[in-house]
Amino acid sequence: MRMIVLICLFWVWTTAAVQAVEIFPGSPSISAKSYILQDFHSEQILLEKNTKQRLEPASLTKLMTAYVVFSALKEGHIKLEDEVHISKKAWQMKGSRMYLERDSTVTVEELIKGMIIQSGNDASMALAEYVAGDEENFVKLMNEQAKVLGLSDTQYMNSTGLSNTGHYSTAYDLATMARAIIRDFPDYYRWYSEKEYTHNNITQSNRNLLLWRDNSVDGMKTGYTDNAGYCLIASAKRDGMRLISVVLGAGNKKERATQSQKLLDFGYRFYKTYKLYPARQAITSERVWKGSSRNVNLGLVKPLYITIPKGQYQNLKATLQIDNQIIAPVYQSREYGMLKISLQDKLLLSRPLVALNGVDSGNVLQQLVDYLWLQFQ
């Protein structure tokens, strides 16, 4: 492979200024069984502890319940204005509730708000029954979706998060779940920032205390059971940089909010996320042999973001490793090299470079001329 080095990436970020190097402290002390701090765009983990430890997720389970419901809405199987009959099973659910009345009818949108804002177990059950007929079938959908999203250490036994043998997840999987909702359903994500909701003349506040403490926090979900302890997934956005924190097994309501705030503040204080390359935009144009065209543009399938300590942008280095000979036919989206990003000679990540356009084989004369050139080389 041929190697091309792009120093500092200034041709991508022409307005980037050289920053003063920040003093970087040690990691903050976080009181929780497990936690993670992750950037939404780059997916880089900034802080973590026991991220693959399987623990009860309590009402954080309702993120997957919401994802399955949102998917049903997107696919047109249900509508927000649909009227849902409230069964005896939904009405008699224990734990946090939106206080649904038995045999009443409530819209899908009202139930979603009750599940997200009030963490209603009755709302979760009603939605599960409406989407899949009963909770058992709905849980199958939840576990199938978990596989699709790559949640390898997650298993659901119910739609609410009430304690149940075999019902577990991890901080890592829950962060992935949070990213998936924000990425796939931005129009519905807005409900996670609402501070209160009223149903049946009963007003309940969102249990996410960070919605009152930090204006940059716009979601997501709290959870509690005796076994799980106090849990919180928080998502915040400052200056275009979104961070997601997950805290599992904190000591009380205030503690889970305090620990989550410490994680977010640390991330924003000492890190910055950059968009280095957009998707499907040429990073390099390379020679094609024996083709109908002489060049092919290579780029990335997805946009490339990177999260690094503040003051280190000028030390980034991009290296392109290109196949020595690209011979037609060239197929769009096939890999023809690698892009590697390093910081102070430490490899941070690598991504395949793919053809952004196809190139057919040339005519007989074009192939013959290029054949002779290749023999000469």
Short mmCIF file of N, CA and C in Angstrom, two decimals, residues 68-214:
data_model
loop_
_atom_site.label_atom_id
_atom_site.label_comp_id
_atom_site.label_asym_id
_atom_site.label_seq_id
_atom_site.Cartn_x
_atom_site.Cartn_y
_atom_site.Cartn_z
N VAL A 68 -38.96 0.30 20.61
CA VAL A 68 -39.85 -0.60 19.88
C VAL A 68 -41.14 0.12 19.49
N VAL A 69 -41.68 0.93 20.40
CA VAL A 69 -42.89 1.69 20.10
C VAL A 69 -42.61 2.71 19.00
N PHE A 70 -41.48 3.42 19.10
CA PHE A 70 -41.12 4.40 18.07
C PHE A 70 -40.98 3.71 16.71
N SER A 71 -40.40 2.52 16.70
CA SER A 71 -40.25 1.77 15.45
C SER A 71 -41.60 1.44 14.85
N ALA A 72 -42.56 1.03 15.70
CA ALA A 72 -43.91 0.73 15.22
C ALA A 72 -44.57 1.96 14.63
N LEU A 73 -44.32 3.12 15.24
CA LEU A 73 -44.85 4.37 14.69
C LEU A 73 -44.22 4.69 13.34
N LYS A 74 -42.91 4.54 13.25
CA LYS A 74 -42.19 4.84 12.01
C LYS A 74 -42.65 3.95 10.87
N GLU A 75 -42.90 2.68 11.19
CA GLU A 75 -43.31 1.72 10.17
C GLU A 75 -44.79 1.82 9.83
N GLY A 76 -45.53 2.66 10.56
CA GLY A 76 -46.94 2.87 10.27
C GLY A 76 -47.87 1.83 10.86
N HIS A 77 -47.36 0.97 11.75
CA HIS A 77 -48.21 -0.04 12.38
C HIS A 77 -49.17 0.58 13.38
N ILE A 78 -48.77 1.65 14.02
CA ILE A 78 -49.62 2.38 14.96
C ILE A 78 -49.47 3.87 14.69
N LYS A 79 -50.36 4.67 15.28
CA LYS A 79 -50.31 6.12 15.14
C LYS A 79 -50.40 6.77 16.52
N LEU A 80 -49.88 7.97 16.63
CA LEU A 80 -49.89 8.68 17.91
C LEU A 80 -51.30 8.91 18.42
N GLU A 81 -52.24 9.11 17.49
CA GLU A 81 -53.61 9.42 17.90
C GLU A 81 -54.46 8.18 18.14
N ASP A 82 -53.90 6.99 17.96
CA ASP A 82 -54.66 5.76 18.22
C ASP A 82 -55.13 5.71 19.66
N GLU A 83 -56.37 5.25 19.85
CA GLU A 83 -56.94 5.08 21.20
C GLU A 83 -56.63 3.68 21.71
N VAL A 84 -56.03 3.59 22.89
CA VAL A 84 -55.62 2.32 23.47
C VAL A 84 -56.51 1.98 24.65
N HIS A 85 -57.07 0.78 24.64
CA HIS A 85 -57.89 0.31 25.76
C HIS A 85 -56.98 -0.12 26.90
N ILE A 86 -57.29 0.33 28.09
CA ILE A 86 -56.46 0.02 29.26
C ILE A 86 -56.98 -1.24 29.93
N SER A 87 -56.16 -2.29 29.89
CA SER A 87 -56.55 -3.59 30.43
C SER A 87 -56.41 -3.62 31.95
N LYS A 88 -56.95 -4.67 32.53
CA LYS A 88 -56.81 -4.88 33.97
C LYS A 88 -55.34 -5.04 34.35
N LYS A 89 -54.58 -5.74 33.52
CA LYS A 89 -53.17 -5.97 33.82
C LYS A 89 -52.39 -4.67 33.84
N ALA A 90 -52.66 -3.79 32.87
CA ALA A 90 -51.98 -2.50 32.85
C ALA A 90 -52.41 -1.64 34.04
N TRP A 91 -53.68 -1.65 34.33
CA TRP A 91 -54.23 -0.82 35.41
C TRP A 91 -53.66 -1.19 36.78
N GLN A 92 -53.39 -2.48 36.99
CA GLN A 92 -52.96 -2.92 38.32
C GLN A 92 -51.44 -3.03 38.46
N MET A 93 -50.68 -2.47 37.52
CA MET A 93 -49.23 -2.51 37.62
C MET A 93 -48.73 -1.81 38.87
N LYS A 94 -47.70 -2.37 39.46
CA LYS A 94 -47.10 -1.79 40.66
C LYS A 94 -46.00 -0.80 40.29
N GLY A 95 -45.48 -0.12 41.31
CA GLY A 95 -44.38 0.81 41.10
C GLY A 95 -44.86 2.14 40.57
N SER A 96 -43.98 2.84 39.86
CA SER A 96 -44.33 4.16 39.32
C SER A 96 -45.42 4.02 38.26
N ARG A 97 -46.38 4.93 38.30
CA ARG A 97 -47.53 4.85 37.39
C ARG A 97 -47.95 6.23 36.93
N MET A 98 -48.71 6.26 35.83
CA MET A 98 -49.35 7.49 35.40
C MET A 98 -50.82 7.50 35.81
N TYR A 99 -51.22 6.45 36.55
CA TYR A 99 -52.55 6.33 37.14
C TYR A 99 -53.64 6.26 36.06
N LEU A 100 -53.47 5.25 35.21
CA LEU A 100 -54.48 4.96 34.20
C LEU A 100 -55.70 4.33 34.86
N GLU A 101 -56.86 4.58 34.29
CA GLU A 101 -58.09 3.99 34.80
C GLU A 101 -58.44 2.75 33.98
N ARG A 102 -58.87 1.72 34.66
CA ARG A 102 -59.22 0.46 34.00
C ARG A 102 -60.37 0.68 33.00
N ASP A 103 -60.24 0.08 31.83
CA ASP A 103 -61.24 0.12 30.76
C ASP A 103 -61.42 1.50 30.14
N SER A 104 -60.52 2.42 30.48
CA SER A 104 -60.55 3.72 29.81
C SER A 104 -59.80 3.61 28.49
N THR A 105 -59.85 4.65 27.67
CA THR A 105 -59.06 4.70 26.45
C THR A 105 -58.14 5.91 26.51
N VAL A 106 -56.88 5.69 26.14
CA VAL A 106 -55.85 6.73 26.20
C VAL A 106 -55.07 6.66 24.89
N THR A 107 -54.68 7.80 24.34
CA THR A 107 -53.95 7.79 23.07
C THR A 107 -52.53 7.25 23.25
N VAL A 108 -51.98 6.77 22.16
CA VAL A 108 -50.59 6.30 22.16
C VAL A 108 -49.65 7.42 22.62
N GLU A 109 -49.87 8.64 22.13
CA GLU A 109 -49.00 9.75 22.52
C GLU A 109 -49.06 10.01 24.02
N GLU A 110 -50.25 9.96 24.59
CA GLU A 110 -50.37 10.17 26.04
C GLU A 110 -49.63 9.07 26.81
N LEU A 111 -49.74 7.85 26.34
CA LEU A 111 -49.06 6.74 27.01
C LEU A 111 -47.54 6.88 26.90
N ILE A 112 -47.07 7.31 25.75
CA ILE A 112 -45.62 7.51 25.60
C ILE A 112 -45.13 8.56 26.58
N LYS A 113 -45.84 9.66 26.69
CA LYS A 113 -45.44 10.70 27.65
C LYS A 113 -45.50 10.17 29.08
N GLY A 114 -46.52 9.41 29.40
CA GLY A 114 -46.61 8.84 30.74
C GLY A 114 -45.48 7.88 31.03
N MET A 115 -45.05 7.13 30.03
CA MET A 115 -43.94 6.19 30.21
C MET A 115 -42.61 6.92 30.35
N ILE A 116 -42.39 7.95 29.52
CA ILE A 116 -41.11 8.65 29.51
C ILE A 116 -40.99 9.64 30.66
N ILE A 117 -41.97 10.49 30.83
CA ILE A 117 -41.87 11.58 31.80
C ILE A 117 -42.19 11.10 33.21
N GLN A 118 -43.25 10.28 33.34
CA GLN A 118 -43.66 9.81 34.66
C GLN A 118 -43.14 8.42 34.98
N SER A 119 -42.46 7.80 34.02
CA SER A 119 -41.93 6.44 34.17
C SER A 119 -43.03 5.45 34.54
N GLY A 120 -44.21 5.61 33.93
CA GLY A 120 -45.37 4.79 34.28
C GLY A 120 -45.24 3.35 33.83
N ASN A 121 -45.25 2.44 34.80
CA ASN A 121 -45.27 1.02 34.47
C ASN A 121 -46.58 0.63 33.81
N ASP A 122 -47.68 1.29 34.23
CA ASP A 122 -48.97 1.01 33.60
C ASP A 122 -48.97 1.45 32.14
N ALA A 123 -48.33 2.58 31.85
CA ALA A 123 -48.24 3.05 30.47
C ALA A 123 -47.40 2.10 29.63
N SER A 124 -46.29 1.61 30.20
CA SER A 124 -45.43 0.68 29.48
C SER A 124 -46.19 -0.60 29.13
N MET A 125 -46.94 -1.10 30.09
CA MET A 125 -47.71 -2.32 29.84
C MET A 125 -48.78 -2.10 28.78
N ALA A 126 -49.48 -0.98 28.86
CA ALA A 126 -50.53 -0.69 27.88
C ALA A 126 -49.95 -0.59 26.47
N LEU A 127 -48.79 0.04 26.33
CA LEU A 127 -48.14 0.16 25.03
C LEU A 127 -47.68 -1.21 24.52
N ALA A 128 -47.12 -2.01 25.41
CA ALA A 128 -46.66 -3.34 25.02
C ALA A 128 -47.82 -4.17 24.51
N GLU A 129 -48.93 -4.14 25.21
CA GLU A 129 -50.10 -4.91 24.79
C GLU A 129 -50.67 -4.40 23.47
N TYR A 130 -50.64 -3.09 23.27
CA TYR A 130 -51.20 -2.52 22.04
C TYR A 130 -50.32 -2.84 20.82
N VAL A 131 -49.02 -2.78 20.99
CA VAL A 131 -48.11 -3.02 19.87
C VAL A 131 -48.02 -4.49 19.51
N ALA A 132 -47.97 -5.38 20.51
CA ALA A 132 -47.68 -6.80 20.24
C ALA A 132 -48.75 -7.77 20.70
N GLY A 133 -49.84 -7.27 21.23
CA GLY A 133 -50.91 -8.16 21.68
C GLY A 133 -50.82 -8.50 23.14
N ASP A 134 -49.63 -8.78 23.62
CA ASP A 134 -49.39 -9.00 25.05
C ASP A 134 -47.93 -8.71 25.35
N GLU A 135 -47.59 -8.64 26.63
CA GLU A 135 -46.23 -8.28 27.01
C GLU A 135 -45.22 -9.34 26.59
N GLU A 136 -45.61 -10.60 26.63
CA GLU A 136 -44.68 -11.66 26.26
C GLU A 136 -44.18 -11.49 24.83
N ASN A 137 -45.08 -11.23 23.90
CA ASN A 137 -44.67 -11.01 22.51
C ASN A 137 -43.87 -9.73 22.36
N PHE A 138 -44.23 -8.71 23.14
CA PHE A 138 -43.51 -7.44 23.08
C PHE A 138 -42.07 -7.63 23.55
N VAL A 139 -41.87 -8.42 24.59
CA VAL A 139 -40.51 -8.68 25.10
C VAL A 139 -39.68 -9.39 24.05
N LYS A 140 -40.30 -10.24 23.25
CA LYS A 140 -39.57 -10.88 22.16
C LYS A 140 -39.06 -9.83 21.17
N LEU A 141 -39.91 -8.84 20.89
CA LEU A 141 -39.49 -7.75 20.00
C LEU A 141 -38.34 -6.97 20.62
N MET A 142 -38.39 -6.75 21.93
CA MET A 142 -37.33 -6.04 22.62
C MET A 142 -36.00 -6.78 22.48
N ASN A 143 -36.02 -8.07 22.70
CA ASN A 143 -34.78 -8.85 22.63
C ASN A 143 -34.26 -8.98 21.20
N GLU A 144 -35.16 -9.05 20.24
CA GLU A 144 -34.73 -9.06 18.84
C GLU A 144 -34.07 -7.74 18.47
N GLN A 145 -34.65 -6.63 18.94
CA GLN A 145 -34.08 -5.33 18.64
C GLN A 145 -32.74 -5.16 19.34
N ALA A 146 -32.59 -5.73 20.53
CA ALA A 146 -31.32 -5.66 21.24
C ALA A 146 -30.21 -6.31 20.41
N LYS A 147 -30.51 -7.42 19.74
CA LYS A 147 -29.52 -8.07 18.89
C LYS A 147 -29.16 -7.19 17.70
N VAL A 148 -30.17 -6.56 17.10
CA VAL A 148 -29.92 -5.71 15.95
C VAL A 148 -29.01 -4.54 16.32
N LEU A 149 -29.20 -3.98 17.51
CA LEU A 149 -28.41 -2.84 17.96
C LEU A 149 -27.06 -3.25 18.56
N GLY A 150 -26.80 -4.54 18.65
CA GLY A 150 -25.53 -5.02 19.17
C GLY A 150 -25.41 -4.98 20.67
N LEU A 151 -26.54 -5.08 21.37
CA LEU A 151 -26.51 -5.08 22.84
C LEU A 151 -26.24 -6.50 23.32
N SER A 152 -24.97 -6.88 23.34
CA SER A 152 -24.59 -8.28 23.56
C SER A 152 -24.73 -8.71 25.02
N ASP A 153 -24.84 -7.76 25.93
CA ASP A 153 -24.96 -8.11 27.36
C ASP A 153 -26.28 -7.61 27.93
N THR A 154 -27.32 -7.69 27.13
CA THR A 154 -28.64 -7.23 27.56
C THR A 154 -29.68 -8.31 27.30
N GLN A 155 -30.54 -8.53 28.26
CA GLN A 155 -31.67 -9.44 28.09
C GLN A 155 -32.86 -8.88 28.85
N TYR A 156 -34.01 -8.87 28.17
CA TYR A 156 -35.23 -8.32 28.78
C TYR A 156 -36.20 -9.44 29.14
N MET A 157 -36.84 -9.28 30.29
CA MET A 157 -37.88 -10.20 30.72
C MET A 157 -39.24 -9.51 30.83
N ASN A 158 -39.22 -8.18 30.80
CA ASN A 158 -40.47 -7.42 30.85
C ASN A 158 -40.26 -6.06 30.21
N SER A 159 -41.33 -5.29 30.09
CA SER A 159 -41.27 -3.99 29.41
C SER A 159 -41.10 -2.83 30.37
N THR A 160 -41.05 -3.10 31.67
CA THR A 160 -41.07 -2.04 32.68
C THR A 160 -39.74 -1.84 33.40
N GLY A 161 -39.01 -2.93 33.60
CA GLY A 161 -37.79 -2.87 34.39
C GLY A 161 -37.96 -3.35 35.81
N LEU A 162 -39.15 -3.83 36.17
CA LEU A 162 -39.33 -4.42 37.49
C LEU A 162 -38.42 -5.63 37.64
N SER A 163 -37.92 -5.85 38.85
CA SER A 163 -36.96 -6.93 39.08
C SER A 163 -37.49 -8.27 38.61
N ASN A 164 -36.62 -8.99 37.87
CA ASN A 164 -37.00 -10.28 37.34
C ASN A 164 -35.72 -11.04 37.03
N THR A 165 -35.69 -12.31 37.40
CA THR A 165 -34.51 -13.14 37.14
C THR A 165 -34.22 -13.18 35.63
N GLY A 166 -32.98 -12.90 35.27
CA GLY A 166 -32.61 -12.91 33.86
C GLY A 166 -32.83 -11.60 33.14
N HIS A 167 -33.24 -10.58 33.88
CA HIS A 167 -33.45 -9.25 33.28
C HIS A 167 -32.23 -8.40 33.63
N TYR A 168 -31.41 -8.08 32.61
CA TYR A 168 -30.17 -7.38 32.90
C TYR A 168 -29.70 -6.57 31.70
N SER A 169 -28.78 -5.65 31.98
CA SER A 169 -28.10 -4.88 30.94
C SER A 169 -26.78 -4.39 31.52
N THR A 170 -26.08 -3.56 30.78
CA THR A 170 -24.80 -3.00 31.23
C THR A 170 -24.77 -1.51 30.93
N ALA A 171 -23.85 -0.82 31.56
CA ALA A 171 -23.69 0.61 31.29
C ALA A 171 -23.35 0.84 29.83
N TYR A 172 -22.50 -0.01 29.27
CA TYR A 172 -22.12 0.13 27.86
C TYR A 172 -23.32 -0.03 26.94
N ASP A 173 -24.10 -1.09 27.16
CA ASP A 173 -25.27 -1.33 26.31
C ASP A 173 -26.31 -0.22 26.47
N LEU A 174 -26.47 0.29 27.68
CA LEU A 174 -27.45 1.35 27.91
C LEU A 174 -27.04 2.65 27.22
N ALA A 175 -25.75 2.93 27.18
CA ALA A 175 -25.27 4.10 26.44
C ALA A 175 -25.54 3.92 24.95
N THR A 176 -25.32 2.71 24.45
CA THR A 176 -25.62 2.41 23.05
C THR A 176 -27.11 2.58 22.76
N MET A 177 -27.94 2.13 23.70
CA MET A 177 -29.38 2.26 23.56
C MET A 177 -29.80 3.73 23.51
N ALA A 178 -29.20 4.54 24.38
CA ALA A 178 -29.51 5.97 24.41
C ALA A 178 -29.13 6.63 23.09
N ARG A 179 -27.94 6.31 22.58
CA ARG A 179 -27.50 6.87 21.30
C ARG A 179 -28.46 6.49 20.18
N ALA A 180 -28.94 5.26 20.21
CA ALA A 180 -29.82 4.79 19.15
C ALA A 180 -31.13 5.58 19.11
N ILE A 181 -31.69 5.88 20.27
CA ILE A 181 -32.93 6.66 20.31
C ILE A 181 -32.70 8.06 19.78
N ILE A 182 -31.63 8.70 20.22
CA ILE A 182 -31.34 10.07 19.77
C ILE A 182 -31.06 10.09 18.28
N ARG A 183 -30.33 9.11 17.80
CA ARG A 183 -29.96 9.04 16.37
C ARG A 183 -31.14 8.68 15.48
N ASP A 184 -31.93 7.69 15.88
CA ASP A 184 -32.96 7.14 15.00
C ASP A 184 -34.31 7.83 15.12
N PHE A 185 -34.56 8.48 16.28
CA PHE A 185 -35.87 9.09 16.50
C PHE A 185 -35.75 10.48 17.12
N PRO A 186 -35.07 11.39 16.42
CA PRO A 186 -34.87 12.74 16.98
C PRO A 186 -36.18 13.49 17.25
N ASP A 187 -37.22 13.23 16.46
CA ASP A 187 -38.49 13.92 16.67
C ASP A 187 -39.17 13.49 17.96
N TYR A 188 -38.97 12.24 18.35
CA TYR A 188 -39.58 11.73 19.58
C TYR A 188 -38.70 11.96 20.80
N TYR A 189 -37.42 12.18 20.57
CA TYR A 189 -36.49 12.39 21.69
C TYR A 189 -36.88 13.60 22.53
N ARG A 190 -37.58 14.56 21.95
CA ARG A 190 -37.93 15.79 22.66
C ARG A 190 -38.71 15.51 23.94
N TRP A 191 -39.43 14.41 24.01
CA TRP A 191 -40.23 14.12 25.20
C TRP A 191 -39.37 13.86 26.43
N TYR A 192 -38.12 13.47 26.22
CA TYR A 192 -37.25 13.17 27.35
C TYR A 192 -36.80 14.44 28.09
N SER A 193 -37.04 15.60 27.51
CA SER A 193 -36.66 16.85 28.17
C SER A 193 -37.80 17.52 28.92
N GLU A 194 -39.02 16.98 28.79
CA GLU A 194 -40.17 17.59 29.45
C GLU A 194 -40.10 17.34 30.96
N LYS A 195 -40.33 18.40 31.71
CA LYS A 195 -40.13 18.34 33.16
C LYS A 195 -41.32 17.79 33.93
N GLU A 196 -42.52 17.86 33.35
CA GLU A 196 -43.67 17.33 34.06
C GLU A 196 -44.76 16.96 33.06
N TYR A 197 -45.68 16.15 33.53
CA TYR A 197 -46.79 15.74 32.68
C TYR A 197 -48.02 15.51 33.56
N THR A 198 -49.17 15.89 33.03
CA THR A 198 -50.42 15.76 33.78
C THR A 198 -51.35 14.81 33.05
N HIS A 199 -51.83 13.82 33.77
CA HIS A 199 -52.84 12.90 33.24
C HIS A 199 -53.87 12.64 34.34
N ASN A 200 -55.12 12.65 33.94
CA ASN A 200 -56.20 12.39 34.89
C ASN A 200 -56.13 13.35 36.08
N ASN A 201 -55.77 14.63 35.78
CA ASN A 201 -55.65 15.69 36.78
C ASN A 201 -54.57 15.44 37.82
N ILE A 202 -53.64 14.54 37.49
CA ILE A 202 -52.52 14.25 38.38
C ILE A 202 -51.23 14.68 37.67
N THR A 203 -50.53 15.64 38.26
CA THR A 203 -49.28 16.14 37.68
C THR A 203 -48.10 15.50 38.38
N GLN A 204 -47.19 14.94 37.59
CA GLN A 204 -45.97 14.35 38.15
C GLN A 204 -44.76 14.95 37.45
N SER A 205 -43.69 15.11 38.21
CA SER A 205 -42.46 15.69 37.68
C SER A 205 -41.54 14.60 37.15
N ASN A 206 -40.79 14.96 36.14
CA ASN A 206 -39.72 14.09 35.64
C ASN A 206 -38.70 13.88 36.75
N ARG A 207 -38.29 12.64 36.96
CA ARG A 207 -37.38 12.34 38.06
C ARG A 207 -35.91 12.65 37.76
N ASN A 208 -35.65 13.11 36.54
CA ASN A 208 -34.28 13.48 36.16
C ASN A 208 -33.98 14.88 36.68
N LEU A 209 -33.33 14.97 37.82
CA LEU A 209 -33.06 16.25 38.47
C LEU A 209 -32.16 17.15 37.64
N LEU A 210 -31.38 16.58 36.74
CA LEU A 210 -30.47 17.40 35.94
C LEU A 210 -31.21 18.31 34.97
N LEU A 211 -32.45 18.00 34.66
CA LEU A 211 -33.23 18.88 33.80
C LEU A 211 -33.44 20.24 34.45
N TRP A 212 -33.39 20.30 35.76
CA TRP A 212 -33.51 21.57 36.49
C TRP A 212 -32.15 22.19 36.79
N ARG A 213 -31.13 21.37 36.92
CA ARG A 213 -29.82 21.86 37.34
C ARG A 213 -28.94 22.34 36.19
N ASP A 214 -29.10 21.75 35.00
CA ASP A 214 -28.18 21.99 33.90
C ASP A 214 -28.98 22.20 32.62
#
